[in-house]
Structure formats: structure tokens, C-alpha cells
mmCIF file of C-alpha atoms and ligand atoms in Angstrom:
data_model
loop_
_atom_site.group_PDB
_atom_site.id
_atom_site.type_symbol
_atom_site.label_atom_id
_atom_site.label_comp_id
_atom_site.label_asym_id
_atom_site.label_seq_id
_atom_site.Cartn_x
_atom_site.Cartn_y
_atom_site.Cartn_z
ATOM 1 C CA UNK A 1 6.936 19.098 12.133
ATOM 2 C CA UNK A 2 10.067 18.582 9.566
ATOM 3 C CA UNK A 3 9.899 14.533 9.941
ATOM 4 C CA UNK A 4 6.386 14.051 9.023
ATOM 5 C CA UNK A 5 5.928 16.982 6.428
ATOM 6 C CA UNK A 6 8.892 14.829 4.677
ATOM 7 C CA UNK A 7 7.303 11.619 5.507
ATOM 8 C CA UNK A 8 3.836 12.645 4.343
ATOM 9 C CA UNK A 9 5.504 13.997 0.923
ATOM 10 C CA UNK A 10 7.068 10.729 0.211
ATOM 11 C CA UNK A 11 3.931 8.542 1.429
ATOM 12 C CA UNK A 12 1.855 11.297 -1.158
ATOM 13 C CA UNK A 13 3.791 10.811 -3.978
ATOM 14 C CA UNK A 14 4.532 7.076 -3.324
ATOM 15 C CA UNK A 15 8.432 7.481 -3.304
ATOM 16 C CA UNK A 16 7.594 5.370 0.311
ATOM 17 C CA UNK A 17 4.848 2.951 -0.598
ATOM 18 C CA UNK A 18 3.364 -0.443 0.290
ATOM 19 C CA UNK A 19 0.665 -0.793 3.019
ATOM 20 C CA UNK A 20 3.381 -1.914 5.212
ATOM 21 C CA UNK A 21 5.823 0.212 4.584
ATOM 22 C CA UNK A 22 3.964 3.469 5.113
ATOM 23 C CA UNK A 23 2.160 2.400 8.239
ATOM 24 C CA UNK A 24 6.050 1.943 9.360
ATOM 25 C CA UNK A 25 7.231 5.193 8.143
ATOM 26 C CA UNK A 26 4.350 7.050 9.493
ATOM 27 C CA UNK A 27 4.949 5.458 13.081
ATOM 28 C CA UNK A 28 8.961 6.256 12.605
ATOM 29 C CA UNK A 29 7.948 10.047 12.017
ATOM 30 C CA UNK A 30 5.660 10.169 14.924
ATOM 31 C CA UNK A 31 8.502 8.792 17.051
ATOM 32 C CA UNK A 32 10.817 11.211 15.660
ATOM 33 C CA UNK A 33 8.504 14.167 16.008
ATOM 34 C CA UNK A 34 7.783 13.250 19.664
ATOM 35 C CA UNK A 35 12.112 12.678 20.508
ATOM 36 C CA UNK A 36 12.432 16.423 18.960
ATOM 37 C CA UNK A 37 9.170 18.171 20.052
ATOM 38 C CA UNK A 38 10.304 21.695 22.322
ATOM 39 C CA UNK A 39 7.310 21.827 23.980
ATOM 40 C CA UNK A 40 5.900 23.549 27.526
ATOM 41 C CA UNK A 41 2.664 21.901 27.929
ATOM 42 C CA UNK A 42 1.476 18.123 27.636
ATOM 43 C CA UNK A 43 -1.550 20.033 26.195
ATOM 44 C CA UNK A 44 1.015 22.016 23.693
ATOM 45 C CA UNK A 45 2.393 18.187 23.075
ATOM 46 C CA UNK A 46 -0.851 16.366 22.334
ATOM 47 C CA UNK A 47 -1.708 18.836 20.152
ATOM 48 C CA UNK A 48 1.225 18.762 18.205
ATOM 49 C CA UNK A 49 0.971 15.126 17.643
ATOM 50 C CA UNK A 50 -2.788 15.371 17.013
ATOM 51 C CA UNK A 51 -1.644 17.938 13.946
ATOM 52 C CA UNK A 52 1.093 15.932 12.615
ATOM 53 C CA UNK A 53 -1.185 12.128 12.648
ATOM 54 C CA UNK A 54 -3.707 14.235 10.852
ATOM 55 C CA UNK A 55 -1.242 15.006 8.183
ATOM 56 C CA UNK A 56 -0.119 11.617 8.286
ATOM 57 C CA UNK A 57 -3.735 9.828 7.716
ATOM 58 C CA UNK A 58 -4.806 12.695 4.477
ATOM 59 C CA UNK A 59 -2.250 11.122 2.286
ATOM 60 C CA UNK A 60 -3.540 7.946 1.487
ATOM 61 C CA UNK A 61 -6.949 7.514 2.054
ATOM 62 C CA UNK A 62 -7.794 3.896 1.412
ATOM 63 C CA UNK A 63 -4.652 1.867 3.308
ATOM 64 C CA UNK A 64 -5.894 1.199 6.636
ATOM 65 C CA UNK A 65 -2.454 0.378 7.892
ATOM 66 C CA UNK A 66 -1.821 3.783 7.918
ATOM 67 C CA UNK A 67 -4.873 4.622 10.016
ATOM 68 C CA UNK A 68 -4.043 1.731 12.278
ATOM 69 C CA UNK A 69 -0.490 2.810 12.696
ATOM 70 C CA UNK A 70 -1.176 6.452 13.745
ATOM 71 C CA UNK A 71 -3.892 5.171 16.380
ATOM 72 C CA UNK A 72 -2.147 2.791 17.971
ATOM 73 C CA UNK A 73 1.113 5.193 18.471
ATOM 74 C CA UNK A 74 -0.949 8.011 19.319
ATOM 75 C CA UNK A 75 -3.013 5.960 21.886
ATOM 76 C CA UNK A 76 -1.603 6.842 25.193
ATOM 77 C CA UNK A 77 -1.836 7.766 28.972
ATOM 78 C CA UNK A 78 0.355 10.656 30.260
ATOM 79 C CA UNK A 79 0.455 13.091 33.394
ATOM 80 C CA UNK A 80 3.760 15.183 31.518
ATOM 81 C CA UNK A 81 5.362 15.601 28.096
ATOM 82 C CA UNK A 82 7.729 13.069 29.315
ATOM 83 C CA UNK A 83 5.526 10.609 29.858
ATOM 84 C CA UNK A 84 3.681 11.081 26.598
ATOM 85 C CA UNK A 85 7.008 11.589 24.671
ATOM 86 C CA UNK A 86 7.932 8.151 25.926
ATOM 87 C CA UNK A 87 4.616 6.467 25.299
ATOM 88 C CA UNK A 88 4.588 7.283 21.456
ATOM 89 C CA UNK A 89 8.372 6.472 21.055
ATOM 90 C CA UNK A 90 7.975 2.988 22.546
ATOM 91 C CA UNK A 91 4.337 2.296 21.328
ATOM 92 C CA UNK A 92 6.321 3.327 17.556
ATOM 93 C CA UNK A 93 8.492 1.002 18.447
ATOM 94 C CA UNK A 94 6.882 -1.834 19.142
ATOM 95 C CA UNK A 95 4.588 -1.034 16.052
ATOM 96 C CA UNK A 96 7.840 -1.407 13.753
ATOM 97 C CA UNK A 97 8.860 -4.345 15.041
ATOM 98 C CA UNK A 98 6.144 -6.331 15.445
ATOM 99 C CA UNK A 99 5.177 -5.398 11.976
ATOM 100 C CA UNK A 100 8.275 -6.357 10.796
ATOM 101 C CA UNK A 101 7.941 -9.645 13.163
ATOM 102 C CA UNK A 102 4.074 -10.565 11.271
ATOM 103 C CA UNK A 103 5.528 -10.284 7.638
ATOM 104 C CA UNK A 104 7.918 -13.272 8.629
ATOM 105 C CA UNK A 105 5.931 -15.079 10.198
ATOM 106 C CA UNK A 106 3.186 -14.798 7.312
ATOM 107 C CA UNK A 107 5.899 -15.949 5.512
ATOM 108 C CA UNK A 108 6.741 -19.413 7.728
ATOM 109 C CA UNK A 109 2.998 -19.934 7.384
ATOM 110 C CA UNK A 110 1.628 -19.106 4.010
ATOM 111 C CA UNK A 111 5.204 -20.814 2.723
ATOM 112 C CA UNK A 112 3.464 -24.258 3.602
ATOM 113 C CA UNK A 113 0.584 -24.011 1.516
ATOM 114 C CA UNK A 114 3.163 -23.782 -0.767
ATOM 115 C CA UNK A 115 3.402 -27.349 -2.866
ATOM 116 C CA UNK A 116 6.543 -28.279 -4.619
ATOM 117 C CA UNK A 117 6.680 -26.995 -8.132
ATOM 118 C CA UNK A 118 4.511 -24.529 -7.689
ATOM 119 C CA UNK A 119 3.933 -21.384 -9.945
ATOM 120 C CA UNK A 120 2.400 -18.811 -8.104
ATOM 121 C CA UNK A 121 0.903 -15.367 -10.010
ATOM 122 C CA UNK A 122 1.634 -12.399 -8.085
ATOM 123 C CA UNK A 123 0.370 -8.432 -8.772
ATOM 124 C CA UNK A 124 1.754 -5.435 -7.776
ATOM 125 C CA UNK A 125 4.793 -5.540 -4.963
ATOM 126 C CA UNK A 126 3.547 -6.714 -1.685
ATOM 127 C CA UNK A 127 6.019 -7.637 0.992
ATOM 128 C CA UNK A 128 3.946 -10.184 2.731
ATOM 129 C CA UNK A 129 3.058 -11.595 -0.567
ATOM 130 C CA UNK A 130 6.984 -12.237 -1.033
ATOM 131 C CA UNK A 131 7.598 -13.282 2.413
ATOM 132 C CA UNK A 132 5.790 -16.173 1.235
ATOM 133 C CA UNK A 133 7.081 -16.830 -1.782
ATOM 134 C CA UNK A 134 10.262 -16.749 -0.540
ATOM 135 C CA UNK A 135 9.824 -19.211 2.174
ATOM 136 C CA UNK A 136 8.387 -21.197 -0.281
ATOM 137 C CA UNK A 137 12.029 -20.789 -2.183
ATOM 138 C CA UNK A 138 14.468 -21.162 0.514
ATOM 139 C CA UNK A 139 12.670 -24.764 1.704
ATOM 140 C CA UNK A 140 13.674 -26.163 -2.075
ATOM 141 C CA UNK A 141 10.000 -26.144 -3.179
ATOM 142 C CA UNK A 142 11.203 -25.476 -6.876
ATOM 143 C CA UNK A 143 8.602 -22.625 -7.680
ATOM 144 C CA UNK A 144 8.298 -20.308 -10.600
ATOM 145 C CA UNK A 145 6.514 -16.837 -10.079
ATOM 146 C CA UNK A 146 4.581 -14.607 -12.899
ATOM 147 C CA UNK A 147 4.540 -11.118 -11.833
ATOM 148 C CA UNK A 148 2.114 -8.652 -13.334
ATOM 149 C CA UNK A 149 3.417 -5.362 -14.436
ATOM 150 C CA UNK A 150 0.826 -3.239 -12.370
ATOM 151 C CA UNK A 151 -0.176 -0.455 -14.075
ATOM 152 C CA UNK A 152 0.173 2.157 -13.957
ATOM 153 C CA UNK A 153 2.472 2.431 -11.150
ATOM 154 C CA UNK A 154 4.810 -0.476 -12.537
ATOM 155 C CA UNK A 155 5.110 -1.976 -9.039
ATOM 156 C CA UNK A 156 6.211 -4.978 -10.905
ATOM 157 C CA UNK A 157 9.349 -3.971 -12.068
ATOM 158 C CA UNK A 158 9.980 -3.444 -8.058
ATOM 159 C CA UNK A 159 8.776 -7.094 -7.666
ATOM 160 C CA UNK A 160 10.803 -8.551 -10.406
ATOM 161 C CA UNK A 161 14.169 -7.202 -8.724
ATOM 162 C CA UNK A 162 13.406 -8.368 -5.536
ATOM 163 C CA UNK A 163 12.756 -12.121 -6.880
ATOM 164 C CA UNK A 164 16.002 -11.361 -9.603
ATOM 165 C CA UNK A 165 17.937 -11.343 -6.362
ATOM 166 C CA UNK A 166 16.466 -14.374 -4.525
ATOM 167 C CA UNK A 167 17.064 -16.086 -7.580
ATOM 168 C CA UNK A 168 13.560 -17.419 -8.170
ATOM 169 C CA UNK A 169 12.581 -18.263 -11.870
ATOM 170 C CA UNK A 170 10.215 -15.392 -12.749
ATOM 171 C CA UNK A 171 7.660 -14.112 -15.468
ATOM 172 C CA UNK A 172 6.752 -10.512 -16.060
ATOM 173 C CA UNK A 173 3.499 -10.005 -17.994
ATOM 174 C CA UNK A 174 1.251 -7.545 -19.075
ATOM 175 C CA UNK A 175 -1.512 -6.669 -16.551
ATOM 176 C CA UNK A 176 -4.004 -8.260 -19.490
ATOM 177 C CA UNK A 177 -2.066 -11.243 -19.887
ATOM 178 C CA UNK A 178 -3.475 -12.937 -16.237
ATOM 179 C CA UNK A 179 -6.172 -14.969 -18.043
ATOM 180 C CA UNK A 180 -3.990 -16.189 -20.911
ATOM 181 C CA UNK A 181 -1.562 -17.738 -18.619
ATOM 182 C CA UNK A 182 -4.110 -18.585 -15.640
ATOM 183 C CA UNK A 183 -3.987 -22.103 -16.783
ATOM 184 C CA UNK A 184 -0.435 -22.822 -16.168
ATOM 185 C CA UNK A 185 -0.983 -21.399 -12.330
ATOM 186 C CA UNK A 186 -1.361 -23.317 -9.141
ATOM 187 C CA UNK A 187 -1.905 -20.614 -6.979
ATOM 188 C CA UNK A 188 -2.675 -16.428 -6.814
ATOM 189 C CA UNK A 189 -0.715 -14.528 -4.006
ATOM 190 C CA UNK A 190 -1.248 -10.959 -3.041
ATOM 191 C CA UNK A 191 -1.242 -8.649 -0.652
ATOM 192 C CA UNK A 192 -3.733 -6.509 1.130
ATOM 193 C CA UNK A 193 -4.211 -2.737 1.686
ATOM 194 C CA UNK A 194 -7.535 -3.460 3.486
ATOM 195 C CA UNK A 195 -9.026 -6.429 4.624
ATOM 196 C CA UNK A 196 -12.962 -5.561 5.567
ATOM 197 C CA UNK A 197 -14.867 -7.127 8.062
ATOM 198 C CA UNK A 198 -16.682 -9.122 5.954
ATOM 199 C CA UNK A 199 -13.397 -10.773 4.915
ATOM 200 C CA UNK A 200 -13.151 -8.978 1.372
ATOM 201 C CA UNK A 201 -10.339 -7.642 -0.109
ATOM 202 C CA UNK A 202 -9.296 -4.167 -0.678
ATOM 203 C CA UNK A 203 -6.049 -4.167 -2.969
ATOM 204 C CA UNK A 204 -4.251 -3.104 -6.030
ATOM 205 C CA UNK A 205 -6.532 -2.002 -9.135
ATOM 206 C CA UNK A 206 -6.320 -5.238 -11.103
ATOM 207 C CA UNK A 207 -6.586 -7.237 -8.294
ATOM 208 C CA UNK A 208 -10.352 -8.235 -8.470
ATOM 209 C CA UNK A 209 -10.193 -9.149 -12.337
ATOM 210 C CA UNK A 210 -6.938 -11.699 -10.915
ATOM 211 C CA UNK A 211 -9.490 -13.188 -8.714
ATOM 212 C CA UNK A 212 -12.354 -13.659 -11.092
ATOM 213 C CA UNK A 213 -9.643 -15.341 -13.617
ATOM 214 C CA UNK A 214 -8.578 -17.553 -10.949
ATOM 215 C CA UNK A 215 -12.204 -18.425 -9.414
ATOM 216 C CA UNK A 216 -13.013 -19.499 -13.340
ATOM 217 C CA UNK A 217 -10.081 -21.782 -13.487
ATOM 218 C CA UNK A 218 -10.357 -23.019 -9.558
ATOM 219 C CA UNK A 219 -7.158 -21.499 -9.112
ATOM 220 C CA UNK A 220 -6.515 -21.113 -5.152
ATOM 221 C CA UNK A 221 -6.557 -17.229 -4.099
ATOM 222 C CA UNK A 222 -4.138 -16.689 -1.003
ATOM 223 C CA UNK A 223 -3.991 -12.887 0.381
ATOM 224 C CA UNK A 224 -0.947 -11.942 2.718
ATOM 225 C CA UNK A 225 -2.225 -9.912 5.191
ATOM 226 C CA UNK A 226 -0.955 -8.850 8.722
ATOM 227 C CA UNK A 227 -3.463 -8.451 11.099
ATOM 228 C CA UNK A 228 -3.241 -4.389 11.486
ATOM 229 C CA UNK A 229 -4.384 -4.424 7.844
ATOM 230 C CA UNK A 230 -7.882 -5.250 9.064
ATOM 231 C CA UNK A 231 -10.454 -2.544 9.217
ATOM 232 C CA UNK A 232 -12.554 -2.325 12.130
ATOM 233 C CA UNK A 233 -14.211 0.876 10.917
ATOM 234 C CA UNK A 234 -16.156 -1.817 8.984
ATOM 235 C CA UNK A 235 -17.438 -3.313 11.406
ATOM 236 C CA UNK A 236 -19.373 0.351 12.127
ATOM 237 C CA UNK A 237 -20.446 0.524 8.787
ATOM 238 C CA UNK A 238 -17.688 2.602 7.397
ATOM 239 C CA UNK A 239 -17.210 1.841 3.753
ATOM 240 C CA UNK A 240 -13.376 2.099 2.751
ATOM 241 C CA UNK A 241 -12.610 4.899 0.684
ATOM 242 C CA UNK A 242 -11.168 3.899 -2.824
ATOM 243 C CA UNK A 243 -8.490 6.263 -3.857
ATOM 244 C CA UNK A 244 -8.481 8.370 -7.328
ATOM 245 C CA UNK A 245 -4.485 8.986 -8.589
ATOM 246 C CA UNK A 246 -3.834 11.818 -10.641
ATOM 247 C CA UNK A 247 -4.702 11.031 -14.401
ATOM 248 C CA UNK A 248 -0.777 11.967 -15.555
ATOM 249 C CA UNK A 249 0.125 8.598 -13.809
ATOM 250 C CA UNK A 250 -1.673 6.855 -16.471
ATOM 251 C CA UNK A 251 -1.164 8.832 -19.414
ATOM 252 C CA UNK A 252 1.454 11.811 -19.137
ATOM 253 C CA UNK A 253 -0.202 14.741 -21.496
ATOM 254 C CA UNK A 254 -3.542 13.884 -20.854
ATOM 255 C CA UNK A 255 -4.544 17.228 -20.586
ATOM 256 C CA UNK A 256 -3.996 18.570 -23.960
ATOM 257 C CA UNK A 257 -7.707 16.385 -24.808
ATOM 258 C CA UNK A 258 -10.324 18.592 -24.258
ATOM 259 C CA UNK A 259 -13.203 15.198 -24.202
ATOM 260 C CA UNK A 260 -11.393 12.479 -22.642
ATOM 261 C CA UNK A 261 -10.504 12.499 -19.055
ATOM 262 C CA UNK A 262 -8.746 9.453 -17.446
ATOM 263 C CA UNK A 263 -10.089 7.139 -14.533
ATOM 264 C CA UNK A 264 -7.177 6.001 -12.230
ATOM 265 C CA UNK A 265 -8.748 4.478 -9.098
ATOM 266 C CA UNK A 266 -5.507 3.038 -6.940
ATOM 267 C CA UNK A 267 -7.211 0.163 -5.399
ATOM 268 C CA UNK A 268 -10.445 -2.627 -6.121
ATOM 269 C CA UNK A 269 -12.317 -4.929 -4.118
ATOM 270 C CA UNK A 270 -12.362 -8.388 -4.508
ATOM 271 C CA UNK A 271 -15.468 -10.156 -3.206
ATOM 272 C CA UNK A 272 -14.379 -12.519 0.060
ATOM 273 C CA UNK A 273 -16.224 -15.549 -2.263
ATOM 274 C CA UNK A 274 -13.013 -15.618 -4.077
ATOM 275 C CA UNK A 275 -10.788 -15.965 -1.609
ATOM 276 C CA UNK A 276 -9.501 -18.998 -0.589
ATOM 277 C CA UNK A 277 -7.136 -18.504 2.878
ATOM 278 C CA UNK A 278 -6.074 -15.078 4.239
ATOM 279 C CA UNK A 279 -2.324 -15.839 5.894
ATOM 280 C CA UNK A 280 -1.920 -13.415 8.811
ATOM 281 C CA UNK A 281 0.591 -13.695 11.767
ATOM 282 C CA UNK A 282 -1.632 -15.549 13.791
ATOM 283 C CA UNK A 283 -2.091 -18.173 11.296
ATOM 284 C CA UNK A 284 -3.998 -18.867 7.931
ATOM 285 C CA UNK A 285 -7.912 -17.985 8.565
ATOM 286 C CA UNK A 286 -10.656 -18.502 5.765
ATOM 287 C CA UNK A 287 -11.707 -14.728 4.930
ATOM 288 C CA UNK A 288 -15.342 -15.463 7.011
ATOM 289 C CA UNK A 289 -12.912 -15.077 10.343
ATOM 290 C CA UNK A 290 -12.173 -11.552 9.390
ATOM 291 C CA UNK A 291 -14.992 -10.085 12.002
ATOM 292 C CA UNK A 292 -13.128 -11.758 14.831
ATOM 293 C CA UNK A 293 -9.970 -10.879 14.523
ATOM 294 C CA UNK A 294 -10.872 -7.284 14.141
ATOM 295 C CA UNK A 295 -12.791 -8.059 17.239
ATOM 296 C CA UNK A 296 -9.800 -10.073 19.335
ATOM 297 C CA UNK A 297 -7.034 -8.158 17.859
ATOM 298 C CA UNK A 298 -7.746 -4.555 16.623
ATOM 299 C CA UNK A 299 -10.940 -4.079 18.647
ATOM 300 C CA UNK A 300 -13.836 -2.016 16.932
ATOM 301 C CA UNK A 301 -13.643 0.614 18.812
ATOM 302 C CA UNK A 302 -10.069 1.460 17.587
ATOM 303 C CA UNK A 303 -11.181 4.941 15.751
ATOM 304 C CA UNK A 304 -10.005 7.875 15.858
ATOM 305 C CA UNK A 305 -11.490 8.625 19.728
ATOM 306 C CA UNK A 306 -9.495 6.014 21.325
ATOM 307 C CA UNK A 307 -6.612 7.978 20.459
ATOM 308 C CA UNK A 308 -4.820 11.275 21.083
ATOM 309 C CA UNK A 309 -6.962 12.290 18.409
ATOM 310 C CA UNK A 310 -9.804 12.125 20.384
ATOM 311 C CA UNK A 311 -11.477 12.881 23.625
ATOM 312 C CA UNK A 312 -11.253 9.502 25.456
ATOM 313 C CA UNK A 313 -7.488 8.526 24.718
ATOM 314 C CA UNK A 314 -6.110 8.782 27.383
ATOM 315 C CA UNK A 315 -7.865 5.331 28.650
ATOM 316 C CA UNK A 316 -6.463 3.239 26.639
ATOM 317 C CA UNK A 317 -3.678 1.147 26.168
ATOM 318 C CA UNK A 318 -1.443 0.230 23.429
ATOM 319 C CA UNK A 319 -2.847 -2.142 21.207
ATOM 320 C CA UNK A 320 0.141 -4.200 19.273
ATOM 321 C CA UNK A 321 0.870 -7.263 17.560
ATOM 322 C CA UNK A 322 2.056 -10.093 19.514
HETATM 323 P P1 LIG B 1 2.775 -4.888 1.652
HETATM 324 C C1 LIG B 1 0.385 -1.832 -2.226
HETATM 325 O O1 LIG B 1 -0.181 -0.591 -2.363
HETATM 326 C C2 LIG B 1 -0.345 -2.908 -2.998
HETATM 327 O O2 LIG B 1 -1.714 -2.739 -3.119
HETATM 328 C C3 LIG B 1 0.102 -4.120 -2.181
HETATM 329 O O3 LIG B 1 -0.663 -5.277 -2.430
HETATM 330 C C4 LIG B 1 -0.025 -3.583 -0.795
HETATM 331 O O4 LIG B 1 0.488 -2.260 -0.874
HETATM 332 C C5 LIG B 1 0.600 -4.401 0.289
HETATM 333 O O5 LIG B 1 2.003 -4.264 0.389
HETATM 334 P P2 LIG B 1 0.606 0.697 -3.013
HETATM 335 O O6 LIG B 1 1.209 1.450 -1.835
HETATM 336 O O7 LIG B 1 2.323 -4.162 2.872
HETATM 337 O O8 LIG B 1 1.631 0.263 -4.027
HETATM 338 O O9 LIG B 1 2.451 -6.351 1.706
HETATM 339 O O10 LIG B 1 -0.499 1.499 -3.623
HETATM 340 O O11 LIG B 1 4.250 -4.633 1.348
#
């Protein structure tokens, strides 16, 4: 259990964070757990690996990348622990890479939309988000970038180092400033924790107020999303779970006021009216095409019973991302 109890600590606390990067770490662990299991039973096995994806999927509960990660390395067929051990190293694998493999290719196509000159407001750190940007940067497209602090996390500051050493000409402001400076910006680009099947956005606290800004100034709203960000437990109805941080994120001390308590919801949802283009791997889709690529790529019935988790996993195959 050692490499996802660690895993599941760092995911928890955020010391590994990013929809990407935990749905990566969490199918690393698996593989690791599976390479080290001592087991005498592919009963003894499963359940093992049933135990650890449930630790995996209570940390965060909103990210769906997470949830997508964990079923598809989980989903397997097996007569032995060999066989299973096998299945869940190589379905991990092929989860990392082709993971890896959508956030540069989100890159080559959201970096077109790009026009030269550009300045392009970005919120919280989101590497699809800067895969584009970047492309945008290494074809000589002359952009400038204003990054948003993002309280109360400061995922900004992480942002701001990573354009610092592309060398793009960058802005930090205060989370308030968006609407003062929403005039001087061609285009939003963010990221996505959740993309619902109604093609609306589940991302960053702060995130929906950037969207109304840039919907009053017909500013064009790009999300950077890879296609195992996609929910399909909204297709069934499912409503995505917005998660509540600990108030000392927001204000250390807090506690020593006996009549105010602090709000610190993790995530909002931004209405798909607002958005303009969603760039996934598979190419740049207006947010209304969000049911059918949950449909052609994720399949709705992708819950937790397709899966080692459940009853009926053992039917099913892989599901990846090429
Ligand atoms: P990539 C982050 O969540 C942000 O909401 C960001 O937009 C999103 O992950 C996507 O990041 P958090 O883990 O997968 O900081 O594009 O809460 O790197």
C-alpha cells in the first residue's frame, strides 16, 4: 500500500496537483502497487487494488481525471495475478503517455487560434493551458500573458515561473484585477478539472467571474482540456461534486473568531454559453460537442462497475487516448 498512501497524501494536500498531474500520479501508484503486490490469490490481488483506487478517488472529489484515471487502469481481464499485474502496469502506462501525448497536441492545436500579438489572460496553473501558450511562443506569434494570482492557493506564482523560463512577457495580477485589465485582452485560456456533458466548465474558483468579464467585453474564452477530463457520470445525471478546502488556506488563524467562518470552495462552474472553443487532443470542438465525445471516447458507462471496482470488470477493455 506504501506508493499510494504517499501518493494520496501528496494529491490531499496538493504538494502533487493539477488535474493532469494527479490523474498521472494516481495511475503511476497503481502501477507501482501492482509491480510490488505479494499476493496468493487474483481474488487477494483485485482486492488490493480495489482498496488502494478507493483511496486514490477520496482525495479530491471534484477532478474527474482522477476518477477517469483509476477506471481505466483498474479496468481489466485476468485468469492469474500475472495477468492482472500486467494489465494495470501497461493500461498505467499507456494512460501516462497518452496523457502526456494530448497536452501537446492541445498545444499544436489551440496554438493556432493563437493570432500574432496576442495577450492572452490565464488563471491558476494549467498545463494544457500553457501547452498552448507556448506553442503560440515558440511559432514567433509575439504574445504577452497576464496571469492571475489564484487565490488562495497562489497557483500563479507556479505559472509565472514556468512562463519566466520560456521567456514570454508576463503580467501577474490580483485575482480582482481581471475586469480592470479585460480590455487590453484578446483572448482567456484555462484549463479544465471537469468538463460536463453539457459542455460547461468545472475549474478553478475564480474561473466563472473570468468568463463573465470576458463574455461582457466579447473577449474569446478557450478551455484546454484533454479528453479524459470529460465526465460521463453527467451524462447519468451525476452532478460534480464541488470541493470545500480547509478555511486555514484562506486565512491562517481563522479559528481564534468565534462568528466568522470562511468559505473556500476549490472549484466553480462556468456556464458552456461562455465558452467559445474547448481544444482537446482530437481537435478544437465548440463546448455543445461535449455529449459526444464522452459518448465516442470515454463511453457513459465508464463508472465505477466497468472496473475492478465493480462486478462486471472483467468485460471490458482498456479505454485510452489515441
Ligand atoms: P492541468 C487545477 O486544479 C486548476 O483548476 C487547473 O485549471 C486544472 O487543475 C488543470 O490543470 P488544482 O489541482 O491538468 O490546482 O491542465 O486544484 O495541468
Amino acid at each position: 500500500m506504501e506508493p499510494i498512501t504517499e501518493t494520496a497524501r501528496k494529491i490531499d494536500s496538493m504538494e502533487i496537483r493539477g488535474a493532469g498531474r494527479i490523474a498521472r500520479a494516481a495511475a503511476a501508484s497503481l502501477r507501482d502497487l501492482a509491480q510490488q503486490l505479494d499476493v496468493k490469490s487474483l481474488e487477494e490481488f483485485n482486492s488490493r487494488i480495489r482498496e488502494a483506487a478507493e483511496t486514490l478517488l477520496a482525495t479530491r472529489p471534484t477532478a474527474v481525471s482522477l476518477s477517469n484515471a483509476v477506471k481505466m487502469v483498474t479496468r481489466y481481464s485476468a485468469n492469474d495475478v500475472e495477468e492482472a499485474r500486467q494489465a494495470v502496469v501497461s493500461n498505467a502506462g499507456k494512460f501516462i503517455e497518452n496523457s502526456e501525448k494530448a497536452v501537446e497536441k492541445i498545444g499544436e492545436i489551440g496554438g493556432r487560434r493563437i493570432r500574432k500579438g496576442d495577450t492572452i489572460l490565464t488563471h491558476c496553473n494549467s498545463l494544457a493551458a500553457l501547452s498552448i501558450i507556448k506553442a503560440a511562443h515558440i511559432a514567433d506569434k509575439a504574445i504577452k500573458v497576464i496571469a492571475t494570482e489564484s487565490r488562495p492557493r497562489w497557483q500563479g506564482r507556479l505559472t509565472i515561473g514556468m512562463l519566466e523560463e520560456l521567456g514570454i512577457d508576463t503580467e501577474l495580477i490580483v485575482d480582482s484585477a481581471v475586469r480592470s485589465v479585460m480590455n487590453d485582452v484578446d483572448l482567456v485560456v484555462v484549463g479544465a478539472d471537469v468538463i460536463t456533458a453539457n459542455g460547461s466548465l468545472v475549474n478553478k474558483i475564480g474561473t466563472a467571474q473570468i468568463a463573465l468579464c470576458a463574455h461582457e467585453a466579447r473577449t474569446s474564452f478557450v478551455v484546454a482540456a484533454e479528453t479524459y477530463k470529460f465526465s460521463p457520470e453527467t451524462i447519468m445525471g451525476e452532478l460534480v461534486t464541488i470541493e470545500e478546502r480547509d478555511s486555514e488556506e484562506v486565512y491562517p488563524g481563522i479559528s481564534k473568531f468565534r462568528h466568522v467562518k470562511v468559505r473556500n470552495p476549490a472549484f466553480d462552474v462556468t456556464p458552456h454559453s461562455y465558452i467559445d472553443v474547448i481544444c482537446t487532443e482530437v481537435g478544437a470542438i465548440p463546448p455543445e460537442m461535449s455529449y459526444l465525445i464522452i459518448k465516442e471516447r470515454l463511453g457513459w458507462e465508464l463508472d465505477i462497475a466497468t472496473s475492478v471496482l465493480g462486478p462486471s470488470g472483467s468485460e471490458k477493455e482498456c479505454c485510452d487516448c489515441d
